[in-house]
Tab-separated table of C-alpha atoms in Angstrom:
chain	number	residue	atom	x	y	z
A	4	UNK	CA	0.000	0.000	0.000
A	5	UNK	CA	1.255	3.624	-0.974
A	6	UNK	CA	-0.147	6.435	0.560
A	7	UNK	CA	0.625	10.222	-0.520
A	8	UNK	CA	-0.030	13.832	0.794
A	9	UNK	CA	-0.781	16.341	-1.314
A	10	UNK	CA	0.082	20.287	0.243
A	11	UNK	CA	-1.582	23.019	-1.570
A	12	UNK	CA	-1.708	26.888	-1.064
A	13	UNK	CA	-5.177	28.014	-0.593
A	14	UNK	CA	-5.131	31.648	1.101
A	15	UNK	CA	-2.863	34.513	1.813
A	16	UNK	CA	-3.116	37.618	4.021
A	17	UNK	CA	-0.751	40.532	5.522
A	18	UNK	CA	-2.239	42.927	8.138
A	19	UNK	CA	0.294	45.299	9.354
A	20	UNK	CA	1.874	48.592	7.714
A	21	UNK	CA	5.355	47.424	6.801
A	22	UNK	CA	4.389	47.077	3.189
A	23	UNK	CA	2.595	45.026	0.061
A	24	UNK	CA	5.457	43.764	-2.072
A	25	UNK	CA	5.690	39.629	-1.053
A	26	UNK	CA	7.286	36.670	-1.530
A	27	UNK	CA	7.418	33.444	0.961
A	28	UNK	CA	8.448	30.015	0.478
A	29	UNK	CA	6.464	26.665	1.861
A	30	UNK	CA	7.961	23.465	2.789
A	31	UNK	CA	6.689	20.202	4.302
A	32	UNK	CA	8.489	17.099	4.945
A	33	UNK	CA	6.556	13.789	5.860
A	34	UNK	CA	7.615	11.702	8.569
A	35	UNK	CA	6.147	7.690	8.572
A	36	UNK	CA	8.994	6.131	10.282
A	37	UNK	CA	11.395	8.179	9.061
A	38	UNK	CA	11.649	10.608	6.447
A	39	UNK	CA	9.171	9.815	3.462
A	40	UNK	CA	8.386	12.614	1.429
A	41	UNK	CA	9.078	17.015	1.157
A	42	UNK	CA	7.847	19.255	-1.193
A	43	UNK	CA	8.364	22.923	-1.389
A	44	UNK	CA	5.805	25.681	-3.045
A	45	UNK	CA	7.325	28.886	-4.088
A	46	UNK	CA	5.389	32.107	-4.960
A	47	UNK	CA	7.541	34.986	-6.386
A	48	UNK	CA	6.986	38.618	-5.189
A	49	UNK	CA	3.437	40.013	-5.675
A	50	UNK	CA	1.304	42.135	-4.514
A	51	UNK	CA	-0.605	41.481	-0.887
A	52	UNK	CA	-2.301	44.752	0.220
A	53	UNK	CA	-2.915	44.521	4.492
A	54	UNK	CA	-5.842	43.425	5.512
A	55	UNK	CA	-6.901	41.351	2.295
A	56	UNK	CA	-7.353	37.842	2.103
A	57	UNK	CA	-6.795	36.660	-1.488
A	58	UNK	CA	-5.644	33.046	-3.482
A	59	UNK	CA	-2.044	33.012	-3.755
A	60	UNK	CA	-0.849	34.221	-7.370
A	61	UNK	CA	-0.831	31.906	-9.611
A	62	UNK	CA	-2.315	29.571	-7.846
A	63	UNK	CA	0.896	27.447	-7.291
A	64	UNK	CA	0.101	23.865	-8.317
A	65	UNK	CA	-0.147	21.246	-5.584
A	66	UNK	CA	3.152	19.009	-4.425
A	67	UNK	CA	2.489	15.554	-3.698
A	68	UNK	CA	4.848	13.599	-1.667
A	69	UNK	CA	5.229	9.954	-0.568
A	70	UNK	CA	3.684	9.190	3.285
A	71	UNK	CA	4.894	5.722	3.551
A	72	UNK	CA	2.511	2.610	3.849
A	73	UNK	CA	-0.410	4.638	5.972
A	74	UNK	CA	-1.245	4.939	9.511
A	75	UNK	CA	-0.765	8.535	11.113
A	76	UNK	CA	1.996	10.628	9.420
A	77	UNK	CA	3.916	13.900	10.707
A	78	UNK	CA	4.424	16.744	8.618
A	79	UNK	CA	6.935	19.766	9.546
A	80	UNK	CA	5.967	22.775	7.928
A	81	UNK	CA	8.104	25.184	7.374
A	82	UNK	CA	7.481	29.140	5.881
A	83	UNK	CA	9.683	31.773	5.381
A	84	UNK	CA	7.928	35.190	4.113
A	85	UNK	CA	9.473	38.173	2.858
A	86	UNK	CA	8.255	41.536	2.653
A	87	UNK	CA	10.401	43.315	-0.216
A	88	UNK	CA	12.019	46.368	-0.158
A	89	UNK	CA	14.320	48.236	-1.815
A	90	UNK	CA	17.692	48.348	0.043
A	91	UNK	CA	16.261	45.430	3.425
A	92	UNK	CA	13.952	42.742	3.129
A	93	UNK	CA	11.993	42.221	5.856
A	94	UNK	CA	11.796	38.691	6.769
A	95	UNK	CA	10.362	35.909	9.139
A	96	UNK	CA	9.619	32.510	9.329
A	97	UNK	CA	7.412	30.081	11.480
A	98	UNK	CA	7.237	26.185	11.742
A	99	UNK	CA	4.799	23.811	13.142
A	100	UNK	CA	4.153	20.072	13.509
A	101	UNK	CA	1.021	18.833	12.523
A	102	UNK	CA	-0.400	14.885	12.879
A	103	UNK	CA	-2.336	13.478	10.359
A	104	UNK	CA	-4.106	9.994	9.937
A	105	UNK	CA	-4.387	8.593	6.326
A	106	UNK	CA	-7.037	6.560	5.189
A	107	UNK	CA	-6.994	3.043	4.579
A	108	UNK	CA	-7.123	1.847	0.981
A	109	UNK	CA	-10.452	2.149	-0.643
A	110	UNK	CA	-11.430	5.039	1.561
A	111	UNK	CA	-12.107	8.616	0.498
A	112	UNK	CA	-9.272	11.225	0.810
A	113	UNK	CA	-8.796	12.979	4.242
A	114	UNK	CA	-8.338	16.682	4.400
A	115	UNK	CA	-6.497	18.839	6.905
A	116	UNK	CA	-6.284	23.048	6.086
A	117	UNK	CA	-4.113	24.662	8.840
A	118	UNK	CA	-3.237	27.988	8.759
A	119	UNK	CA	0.677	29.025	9.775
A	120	UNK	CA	1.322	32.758	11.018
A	121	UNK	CA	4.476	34.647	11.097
A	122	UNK	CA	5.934	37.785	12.451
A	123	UNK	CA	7.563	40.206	9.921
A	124	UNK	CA	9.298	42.929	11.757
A	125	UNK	CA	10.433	46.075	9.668
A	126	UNK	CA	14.453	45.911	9.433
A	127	UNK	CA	16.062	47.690	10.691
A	128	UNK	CA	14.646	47.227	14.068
A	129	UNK	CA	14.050	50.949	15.207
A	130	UNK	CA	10.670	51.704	13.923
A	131	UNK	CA	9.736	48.742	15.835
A	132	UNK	CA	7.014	48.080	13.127
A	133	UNK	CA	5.767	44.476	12.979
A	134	UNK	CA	3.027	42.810	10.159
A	135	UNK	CA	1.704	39.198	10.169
A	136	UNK	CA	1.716	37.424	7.223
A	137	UNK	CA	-0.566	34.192	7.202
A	138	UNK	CA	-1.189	31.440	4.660
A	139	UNK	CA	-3.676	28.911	4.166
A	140	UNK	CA	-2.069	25.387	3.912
A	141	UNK	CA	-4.617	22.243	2.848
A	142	UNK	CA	-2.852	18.809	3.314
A	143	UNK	CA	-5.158	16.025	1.279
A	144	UNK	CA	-3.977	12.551	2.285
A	145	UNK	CA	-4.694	9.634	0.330
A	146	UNK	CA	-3.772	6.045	-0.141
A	147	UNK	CA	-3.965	3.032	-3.146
């Protein structure tokens, strides 16, 4: 039995006042004793005006990876946003673990969306100025 997870990009949003030029970078490695599968989305620098919640650009097509022969997996996500400027990027990153159970051959894909925030503080550091850039991650897990 081979099961796989599929990570897409569903949402976006940026509320703070640091700026609307962005680029970030998603990754996800699968863990079903051991190592088993990563994938990584991209999305180049585009437009994200604060407060909006919009489809990333694009959108990015989906990155399946392998999740091993089924049971629960772990995937560590990773993202790493930029907010572009002209002589200092502004930059941050967040990580989180999340558990997922896969479904046994025969049955329907499962779905987990999870949505990862992270803190952008304005380089350099004395304005003190801070936006939170979030994205909407769905993880579809399915098995043969």
């Amino acid at each position: 039995m081979g099961c796989t997870v599929t990570m897409s990009l569903i949402t976006e949003r940026q509320d703070g006042p640091i700026g609307d030029d962005w680029r970030y970078v998603v990754e996800a490695k699968v863990f079903n004793e051991g190592l088993k599968g990563k994938g990584t989305i991209k999305v180049p620098e585009h437009q994200l005006p604060p407060g909006v919640t919009q489809e990333p650009p694009g959108p990015p097509e989906p990155v399946q990876m392998d999740a091993g022969d089924g049971g629960d997996v772990l995937i560590r996500l990773q993202v790493d946003a930029t907010e572009v400027d002209m002589f200092i990027n502004d930059r941050g990153s967040a990580s989180m673990d999340v558990t997922m159970p896969t479904p046994k051959p025969g049955e329907a894909p499962l779905t987990k969306d999870i949505e990862v925030s992270v803190g952008v503080v304005e380089s350099p550091g004395i304005s003190g100025e801070t936006s939170v850039f979030r994205v909407l991650v769905r993880f579809v897990a399915a098995c043969s």
